Amino acid sequence: MMPWLRSWVLKALRNARGFCGPHRQQPPLPDPQKIVATWEAISLGRQPVPEYFNFAHDVLDMWSQLEKAGHRPRIPAFWWVNGKGTEVKWNFEELGEQSRKVANVLQDMCGLQPGDRMMLVLPRLPEWWLVSVACIRTGAVVIPGVSQLTEKDLKYRLQASRAKSIITSDSLAPRVDAISADCPSLQSKLLVSDGSRPGWMSFRELLREASTEHNCVRTKSQDPLAIYFTSGTTGAPKMVEHSQASYGLGFVAIGRRWMDLTKSDIFWNTSDTGWVKSAWTLFSAWSNGSCIFVHELPRVDAKIILNTLSRFPITTLCCVPTIFRLLVQEDLTRYQFQSLRHCLTGGESLNPDVREKWKSQVGLELHEGYGQSETVLICAVSKGMKIKSGSMGKASPPYDVQIVDDEGNILSPGEEGNIAVRVRPTRPFCFFSCYLTLLYKALPTWFSTLVAH
Ligand SMILES: Nc1ncnc2c1ncn2[C@@H]1O[C@H](COP(=O)(O)OP(=O)(O)OP(=O)(O)O)[C@@H](O)[C@H]1O
């Protein structure tokens, strides 16, 4: 064959097979607004959930490409400060690189396979966000916990979940050592520390050596992503499993509508990393291309929070009502929050007095939201909604939320009852998959919880 003809045939074949060689031009990147709008439509239940979905590959790596192509302002994707002058800033590309390294550590050093479970108990350190993303890259199921867990709590959680690996810091490691002989499933322990400890692998050392090359696993939308233990208000903590889609896609619209997040926003949620709210922030902020801001905040201190809000260009703030109660006790006229424009709260009842004080001194409303470990956001006061004292807002789509009696009958306005989410005939995709032992099928038509206030 003539050389020019051969090269023409080869080129045509390559293009026909979708070969990504040097001759083939990459298709132009879609408009970020259109991509987020598609994810948002899925998260509102208006479009079907795709069969395969992986947040790290489909969302974070997409933002990394969009960012490289100049479709995002030059703000970090992750911004961590410790209040002592140390800062960590990653854009989406750097976040991708770092989390791929962690994925290699989890796979090669901890032997984690898709579906294996890893317990993640760290204070607000950047490693928490890296491990969360790395678990998604490897298909490992993350089980976050708070640093206050006692030996008994740890033993219960490790035994019940049959976690294969745990990653934690110096303060919790002795408690894990005290009970690990009773947890036969636990095969590897990673320590996030500048020191070392017998029986533990040094996470930071392994990370230094790890490769940045990693192939993200292809996960189905229904594959497990995370297991949360509920607070145990009404009995022993239950193990709630969420899927790749329920968390990975379930927060896009919540991020847009309740949190009012865009690719230009810098979002600070002061929540402990062990609470679901930390994961809620991760998925809602990053799917909308926003920056997650974190202060190490070893102890809750109103002055530190107010100074941080004055010093950094934080646009969106989320704290539990208890923290807002502390903040409004300070002299807020001494602070200027140049960039702050939207405030959120949830996790416990908000006292109207706190909302009014915040509004009168800062000039911003507090937008309340309500949800449980089993759900994403159930109802909320979205931006622009009329704020009524004592109300937690309106149903957050795709949920059909009603107030029902103990038999599941819908009550009239003004009657006291249970907050209920309709789960039959159509199960909302963002609802939890199952309690680890109690199958979803066992639930009645309404999933309900006693109204707490
Ligand atoms: N805006 C809010 N106002 C009042 N309470 C809230 C609000 N948001 C969340 N909550 C509380 O947080 C709880 C969700 O916490 P979580 O799912 O961890 O477990 P739990 O329901 O407390 O515990 P368990 O199911 O183990 O008894 C809600 O049930 C509710 O009591």
CSV table of C-alpha atoms in Angstrom, one decimal, residues 17-376:
chain,number,residue,atom,x,y,z
A,17,ARG,CA,-12.6,3.1,17.0
A,18,GLY,CA,-12.5,6.2,19.2
A,19,PHE,CA,-8.7,5.9,19.5
A,20,CYS,CA,-7.4,8.8,21.5
A,21,GLY,CA,-4.1,9.1,19.7
A,22,PRO,CA,-2.2,12.3,18.9
A,23,HIS,CA,-4.1,12.8,15.6
A,24,ARG,CA,-7.5,12.8,17.2
A,25,GLN,CA,-8.7,16.0,18.6
A,26,GLN,CA,-10.3,15.9,22.0
A,27,PRO,CA,-14.0,16.8,21.8
A,28,PRO,CA,-14.6,20.3,23.2
A,29,LEU,CA,-15.5,20.4,26.9
A,30,PRO,CA,-19.2,20.9,27.5
A,31,ASP,CA,-20.3,24.1,29.2
A,32,PRO,CA,-20.0,23.7,33.0
A,33,GLN,CA,-23.4,25.2,33.5
A,34,LYS,CA,-24.9,22.5,31.3
A,35,ILE,CA,-23.1,19.7,33.1
A,36,VAL,CA,-24.2,20.9,36.5
A,37,ALA,CA,-27.7,21.4,35.2
A,38,THR,CA,-27.8,17.8,34.1
A,39,TRP,CA,-26.6,16.6,37.5
A,40,GLU,CA,-29.1,18.9,39.1
A,41,ALA,CA,-31.9,17.5,37.0
A,42,ILE,CA,-31.0,13.9,38.1
A,43,SER,CA,-30.7,15.0,41.7
A,44,LEU,CA,-34.2,16.6,41.5
A,45,GLY,CA,-35.5,13.2,40.2
A,46,ARG,CA,-36.3,14.7,36.8
A,47,GLN,CA,-33.9,12.5,34.9
A,48,PRO,CA,-33.0,8.9,35.5
A,49,VAL,CA,-29.9,8.0,37.5
A,50,PRO,CA,-27.2,6.6,35.2
A,51,GLU,CA,-26.3,3.0,35.6
A,52,TYR,CA,-22.7,3.8,36.3
A,53,PHE,CA,-21.6,6.7,38.4
A,54,ASN,CA,-18.5,7.6,40.4
A,55,PHE,CA,-18.2,11.0,42.0
A,56,ALA,CA,-14.4,11.1,41.8
A,57,HIS,CA,-14.3,10.2,38.1
A,58,ASP,CA,-17.5,11.8,36.9
A,59,VAL,CA,-17.5,15.0,39.0
A,60,LEU,CA,-14.1,15.8,40.4
A,61,ASP,CA,-12.1,14.8,37.4
A,62,MET,CA,-14.5,16.7,35.2
A,63,TRP,CA,-14.1,19.8,37.3
A,64,SER,CA,-10.3,19.3,37.0
A,65,GLN,CA,-10.6,19.4,33.2
A,66,LEU,CA,-13.0,22.4,33.2
A,67,GLU,CA,-10.7,24.2,35.5
A,68,LYS,CA,-7.7,23.5,33.2
A,69,ALA,CA,-9.7,24.9,30.3
A,70,GLY,CA,-10.3,28.1,32.2
A,71,HIS,CA,-14.0,27.4,33.0
A,72,ARG,CA,-13.6,28.1,36.7
A,73,PRO,CA,-12.3,31.2,38.6
A,74,ARG,CA,-8.8,30.9,40.1
A,75,ILE,CA,-9.9,29.8,43.5
A,76,PRO,CA,-8.8,26.6,45.2
A,77,ALA,CA,-11.1,23.6,45.4
A,78,PHE,CA,-9.9,22.9,48.9
A,79,TRP,CA,-8.5,25.5,51.3
A,80,TRP,CA,-7.4,24.4,54.8
A,81,VAL,CA,-6.0,26.7,57.5
A,82,ASN,CA,-4.9,25.9,61.1
A,83,GLY,CA,-5.0,29.4,62.5
A,84,LYS,CA,-1.2,29.2,63.2
A,85,GLY,CA,-0.1,30.3,59.7
A,86,THR,CA,-0.2,26.9,57.9
A,87,GLU,CA,-2.4,26.7,54.9
A,88,VAL,CA,-3.1,23.9,52.3
A,89,LYS,CA,-4.6,24.9,49.0
A,90,TRP,CA,-5.4,22.5,46.2
A,91,ASN,CA,-7.2,23.1,43.0
A,92,PHE,CA,-9.2,20.3,41.4
A,93,GLU,CA,-6.1,19.0,39.6
A,94,GLU,CA,-4.0,18.8,42.7
A,95,LEU,CA,-6.9,17.3,44.7
A,96,GLY,CA,-7.1,14.6,41.9
A,97,GLU,CA,-3.3,13.9,42.1
A,98,GLN,CA,-3.2,13.7,45.9
A,99,SER,CA,-6.3,11.6,46.1
A,100,ARG,CA,-5.0,9.2,43.5
A,101,LYS,CA,-1.9,8.7,45.6
A,102,VAL,CA,-4.1,7.9,48.6
A,103,ALA,CA,-6.1,5.5,46.5
A,104,ASN,CA,-2.8,3.6,45.7
A,105,VAL,CA,-2.0,3.5,49.4
A,106,LEU,CA,-5.5,2.1,50.2
A,107,GLN,CA,-5.2,-0.5,47.4
A,108,ASP,CA,-1.6,-1.6,47.7
A,109,MET,CA,-0.8,-1.1,51.4
A,110,CYS,CA,-4.2,-1.8,53.0
A,111,GLY,CA,-5.3,-4.3,50.3
A,112,LEU,CA,-8.7,-2.6,50.0
A,113,GLN,CA,-10.9,-4.0,47.2
A,114,PRO,CA,-14.2,-2.5,46.0
A,115,GLY,CA,-16.8,-3.1,48.7
A,116,ASP,CA,-14.3,-3.4,51.6
A,117,ARG,CA,-14.9,-1.0,54.4
A,118,MET,CA,-12.6,1.5,55.9
A,119,MET,CA,-13.2,3.5,59.1
A,120,LEU,CA,-12.1,7.1,58.9
A,121,VAL,CA,-11.8,9.0,62.2
A,122,LEU,CA,-9.7,12.1,61.9
A,123,PRO,CA,-10.0,15.6,63.2
A,124,ARG,CA,-10.4,18.4,60.6
A,125,LEU,CA,-7.1,17.5,58.8
A,126,PRO,CA,-6.7,17.7,54.9
A,127,GLU,CA,-6.2,13.9,55.0
A,128,TRP,CA,-9.9,13.4,55.8
A,129,TRP,CA,-11.0,14.9,52.5
A,130,LEU,CA,-8.2,13.0,50.6
A,131,VAL,CA,-9.2,9.6,52.2
A,132,SER,CA,-12.9,10.3,51.5
A,133,VAL,CA,-12.2,10.8,47.8
A,134,ALA,CA,-9.7,8.0,47.6
A,135,CYS,CA,-12.3,5.5,49.0
A,136,ILE,CA,-14.5,6.6,46.1
A,137,ARG,CA,-11.7,6.1,43.6
A,138,THR,CA,-11.0,2.5,44.9
A,139,GLY,CA,-14.7,1.6,45.6
A,140,ALA,CA,-14.0,1.1,49.3
A,141,VAL,CA,-16.9,2.0,51.6
A,142,VAL,CA,-16.0,4.8,54.0
A,143,ILE,CA,-17.3,4.8,57.6
A,144,PRO,CA,-16.7,8.2,59.2
A,145,GLY,CA,-16.7,8.6,63.0
A,146,VAL,CA,-16.1,11.4,65.5
A,147,SER,CA,-12.8,11.7,67.4
A,148,GLN,CA,-14.7,11.4,70.7
A,149,LEU,CA,-15.4,7.7,70.2
A,150,THR,CA,-14.6,5.7,73.3
A,151,GLU,CA,-13.1,2.2,73.2
A,152,LYS,CA,-16.6,0.7,73.6
A,153,ASP,CA,-17.9,2.8,70.7
A,154,LEU,CA,-15.0,1.8,68.5
A,155,LYS,CA,-15.4,-1.8,69.3
A,156,TYR,CA,-19.1,-1.7,68.5
A,157,ARG,CA,-18.5,0.1,65.2
A,158,LEU,CA,-15.6,-2.0,64.1
A,159,GLN,CA,-17.3,-5.3,64.9
A,160,ALA,CA,-20.7,-4.3,63.5
A,161,SER,CA,-19.2,-3.0,60.2
A,162,ARG,CA,-16.5,-5.6,59.9
A,163,ALA,CA,-14.2,-2.8,58.7
A,164,LYS,CA,-11.0,-4.1,57.2
A,165,SER,CA,-9.0,-1.0,57.8
A,166,ILE,CA,-8.9,2.1,60.0
A,167,ILE,CA,-7.2,5.5,59.6
A,168,THR,CA,-6.9,7.8,62.6
A,169,SER,CA,-4.6,10.1,64.4
A,170,ASP,CA,-2.5,9.9,67.6
A,171,SER,CA,-5.3,10.7,70.0
A,172,LEU,CA,-7.5,7.8,69.0
A,173,ALA,CA,-4.8,5.2,68.1
A,174,PRO,CA,-4.3,3.9,71.7
A,175,ARG,CA,-8.1,3.4,72.0
A,176,VAL,CA,-8.1,1.3,68.8
A,177,ASP,CA,-5.1,-0.7,70.1
A,178,ALA,CA,-7.0,-1.5,73.3
A,179,ILE,CA,-9.8,-3.2,71.4
A,180,SER,CA,-8.4,-4.3,68.1
A,181,ALA,CA,-7.8,-7.9,69.4
A,182,ASP,CA,-11.6,-8.2,69.6
A,183,CYS,CA,-12.1,-7.0,66.0
A,184,PRO,CA,-10.8,-9.9,63.8
A,185,SER,CA,-11.9,-8.2,60.5
A,186,LEU,CA,-9.5,-5.3,61.1
A,187,GLN,CA,-6.4,-6.0,59.0
A,188,SER,CA,-4.6,-2.7,58.6
A,189,LYS,CA,-4.2,0.5,60.6
A,190,LEU,CA,-3.0,3.8,59.2
A,191,LEU,CA,-1.8,6.6,61.4
A,192,VAL,CA,-1.9,10.2,60.4
A,193,SER,CA,0.9,11.7,62.4
A,194,ASP,CA,4.4,13.0,62.1
A,195,GLY,CA,5.5,10.3,64.5
A,196,SER,CA,5.2,6.5,64.4
A,197,ARG,CA,3.5,3.8,66.4
A,198,PRO,CA,4.1,0.1,66.5
A,199,GLY,CA,1.5,-1.9,64.6
A,200,TRP,CA,0.5,1.1,62.5
A,201,MET,CA,1.6,2.2,59.0
A,202,SER,CA,2.6,5.8,58.7
A,203,PHE,CA,0.1,7.4,56.3
A,204,ARG,CA,2.3,10.4,55.5
A,205,GLU,CA,5.3,8.3,54.7
A,206,LEU,CA,3.4,6.0,52.4
A,207,LEU,CA,1.8,9.0,50.7
A,208,ARG,CA,5.2,10.5,49.9
A,209,GLU,CA,6.2,7.3,48.1
A,210,ALA,CA,2.9,6.7,46.3
A,211,SER,CA,2.3,7.0,42.6
A,212,THR,CA,0.0,9.7,41.2
A,213,GLU,CA,-1.2,7.2,38.6
A,214,HIS,CA,-4.4,5.4,39.5
A,215,ASN,CA,-7.4,4.0,37.5
A,216,CYS,CA,-10.6,4.9,39.2
A,217,VAL,CA,-12.9,1.9,39.6
A,218,ARG,CA,-16.1,1.9,37.6
A,219,THR,CA,-18.8,1.9,40.1
A,220,LYS,CA,-22.5,1.3,39.6
A,221,SER,CA,-24.8,4.0,40.9
A,222,GLN,CA,-26.2,1.5,43.5
A,223,ASP,CA,-22.8,0.4,44.8
A,224,PRO,CA,-22.2,1.3,48.4
A,225,LEU,CA,-20.2,4.5,49.0
A,226,ALA,CA,-20.5,5.2,52.8
A,227,ILE,CA,-21.8,3.8,56.0
A,228,TYR,CA,-22.9,6.2,58.7
A,229,PHE,CA,-23.8,5.3,62.3
A,230,THR,CA,-26.8,7.3,63.4
A,231,SER,CA,-26.6,9.3,66.6
A,232,GLY,CA,-28.4,6.7,68.6
A,233,THR,CA,-31.0,9.1,70.0
A,234,THR,CA,-33.7,6.5,69.9
A,235,GLY,CA,-31.7,3.3,70.7
A,236,ALA,CA,-28.4,1.8,69.6
A,237,PRO,CA,-26.8,3.6,66.6
A,238,LYS,CA,-28.0,2.1,63.3
A,239,MET,CA,-25.7,1.4,60.4
A,240,VAL,CA,-27.0,3.4,57.4
A,241,GLU,CA,-25.6,2.6,54.0
A,242,HIS,CA,-25.6,5.2,51.2
A,243,SER,CA,-24.9,4.5,47.5
A,244,GLN,CA,-22.6,6.1,44.9
A,245,ALA,CA,-25.6,8.0,43.5
A,246,SER,CA,-27.5,8.8,46.7
A,247,TYR,CA,-24.6,10.9,48.0
A,248,GLY,CA,-22.7,11.5,44.8
A,249,LEU,CA,-25.7,13.0,43.0
A,250,GLY,CA,-28.2,13.5,45.8
A,251,PHE,CA,-26.6,16.8,46.9
A,252,VAL,CA,-26.3,18.7,43.6
A,253,ALA,CA,-29.6,20.5,43.8
A,254,ILE,CA,-29.3,21.0,47.5
A,255,GLY,CA,-26.0,22.7,46.9
A,256,ARG,CA,-27.6,25.0,44.3
A,257,ARG,CA,-30.9,25.7,46.0
A,258,TRP,CA,-30.4,25.6,49.7
A,259,MET,CA,-26.7,26.4,49.9
A,260,ASP,CA,-26.7,28.7,46.9
A,261,LEU,CA,-23.3,27.4,45.8
A,262,THR,CA,-21.6,28.2,42.5
A,263,LYS,CA,-18.1,27.7,41.1
A,264,SER,CA,-17.2,31.1,42.6
A,265,ASP,CA,-18.1,30.3,46.2
A,266,ILE,CA,-16.0,29.5,49.2
A,267,PHE,CA,-18.0,27.4,51.6
A,268,TRP,CA,-17.1,26.9,55.3
A,269,ASN,CA,-19.0,24.3,57.3
A,270,THR,CA,-17.6,24.1,60.8
A,271,SER,CA,-19.1,20.6,61.3
A,272,ASP,CA,-17.0,17.8,62.8
A,273,THR,CA,-15.7,15.4,60.2
A,274,GLY,CA,-17.6,12.5,61.8
A,275,TRP,CA,-21.0,14.0,61.2
A,276,VAL,CA,-23.0,13.5,58.0
A,277,LYS,CA,-22.9,17.3,57.5
A,278,SER,CA,-19.2,17.1,56.6
A,279,ALA,CA,-20.0,14.7,53.7
A,280,TRP,CA,-23.0,16.8,52.7
A,281,THR,CA,-20.6,19.7,52.3
A,282,LEU,CA,-18.2,17.6,50.3
A,283,PHE,CA,-20.7,16.5,47.8
A,284,SER,CA,-22.8,19.6,47.4
A,285,ALA,CA,-19.8,22.0,47.2
A,286,TRP,CA,-17.6,20.0,44.8
A,287,SER,CA,-20.5,19.0,42.5
A,288,ASN,CA,-21.2,22.8,42.1
A,289,GLY,CA,-17.4,23.5,41.6
A,290,SER,CA,-17.2,25.5,44.8
A,291,CYS,CA,-14.2,25.7,47.2
A,292,ILE,CA,-14.4,23.8,50.5
A,293,PHE,CA,-12.8,25.9,53.3
A,294,VAL,CA,-11.8,24.2,56.5
A,295,HIS,CA,-10.3,25.6,59.7
A,296,GLU,CA,-8.7,23.0,61.9
A,297,LEU,CA,-10.6,24.4,64.9
A,298,PRO,CA,-9.3,22.1,67.6
A,299,ARG,CA,-11.9,23.6,69.9
A,300,VAL,CA,-15.0,25.7,69.1
A,301,ASP,CA,-14.2,29.3,69.8
A,302,ALA,CA,-16.5,32.1,68.7
A,303,LYS,CA,-13.6,34.6,68.3
A,304,ILE,CA,-11.6,32.3,66.1
A,305,ILE,CA,-14.7,31.7,63.9
A,306,LEU,CA,-15.5,35.4,63.6
A,307,ASN,CA,-11.8,36.4,62.9
A,308,THR,CA,-11.6,33.7,60.2
A,309,LEU,CA,-14.8,35.0,58.6
A,310,SER,CA,-13.3,38.5,58.5
A,311,ARG,CA,-9.9,37.4,57.2
A,312,PHE,CA,-10.8,34.9,54.5
A,313,PRO,CA,-13.1,35.5,51.5
A,314,ILE,CA,-15.7,33.0,52.7
A,315,THR,CA,-19.0,33.5,50.9
A,316,THR,CA,-21.1,30.8,52.6
A,317,LEU,CA,-21.2,29.6,56.2
A,318,CYS,CA,-22.8,26.6,57.8
A,319,CYS,CA,-22.8,26.0,61.6
A,320,VAL,CA,-25.1,24.2,64.0
A,321,PRO,CA,-27.5,26.5,65.9
A,322,THR,CA,-25.4,26.1,69.1
A,323,ILE,CA,-22.5,27.8,67.4
A,324,PHE,CA,-24.6,30.6,66.0
A,325,ARG,CA,-25.9,31.0,69.6
A,326,LEU,CA,-22.2,31.5,70.7
A,327,LEU,CA,-21.5,33.9,67.8
A,328,VAL,CA,-24.4,36.2,68.5
A,329,GLN,CA,-23.2,36.6,72.1
A,330,GLU,CA,-20.1,38.4,70.8
A,331,ASP,CA,-19.9,42.1,69.8
A,332,LEU,CA,-20.4,41.5,66.1
A,333,THR,CA,-20.0,45.2,65.2
A,334,ARG,CA,-16.3,44.7,65.7
A,335,TYR,CA,-16.1,42.4,62.7
A,336,GLN,CA,-16.6,42.9,59.0
A,337,PHE,CA,-17.4,39.9,56.8
A,338,GLN,CA,-16.5,41.3,53.4
A,339,SER,CA,-17.4,38.3,51.3
A,340,LEU,CA,-20.1,36.5,53.4
A,341,ARG,CA,-23.4,36.4,51.6
A,342,HIS,CA,-25.3,33.2,52.6
A,343,CYS,CA,-25.7,31.4,56.0
A,344,LEU,CA,-27.0,28.0,56.7
A,345,THR,CA,-27.8,26.0,59.8
A,346,GLY,CA,-29.2,22.6,60.8
A,347,GLY,CA,-28.7,19.5,62.9
A,348,GLU,CA,-30.7,20.8,65.8
A,349,SER,CA,-33.5,23.2,66.5
A,350,LEU,CA,-32.8,26.9,65.8
A,351,ASN,CA,-34.0,29.3,68.4
A,352,PRO,CA,-35.8,32.3,66.6
A,353,ASP,CA,-34.0,34.7,68.9
A,354,VAL,CA,-30.6,33.5,67.5
A,355,ARG,CA,-31.8,34.0,63.9
A,356,GLU,CA,-33.1,37.5,64.7
A,357,LYS,CA,-29.9,38.6,66.4
A,358,TRP,CA,-27.7,37.3,63.5
A,359,LYS,CA,-30.0,39.0,61.0
A,360,SER,CA,-30.0,42.3,62.8
A,361,GLN,CA,-26.2,42.4,63.5
A,362,VAL,CA,-24.8,40.7,60.3
A,363,GLY,CA,-27.6,41.6,57.9
A,364,LEU,CA,-28.0,38.0,56.7
A,365,GLU,CA,-30.7,35.4,57.2
A,366,LEU,CA,-30.0,32.0,58.7
A,367,HIS,CA,-31.4,29.3,56.2
A,368,GLU,CA,-32.4,26.2,58.2
A,369,GLY,CA,-32.3,22.7,56.9
A,370,TYR,CA,-33.4,19.4,58.3
A,371,GLY,CA,-32.2,15.9,57.4
A,372,GLN,CA,-31.1,12.6,58.9
A,373,SER,CA,-28.3,10.1,58.4
A,374,GLU,CA,-30.8,8.0,56.3
A,375,THR,CA,-31.6,10.8,53.9
A,376,VAL,CA,-30.1,13.8,52.2
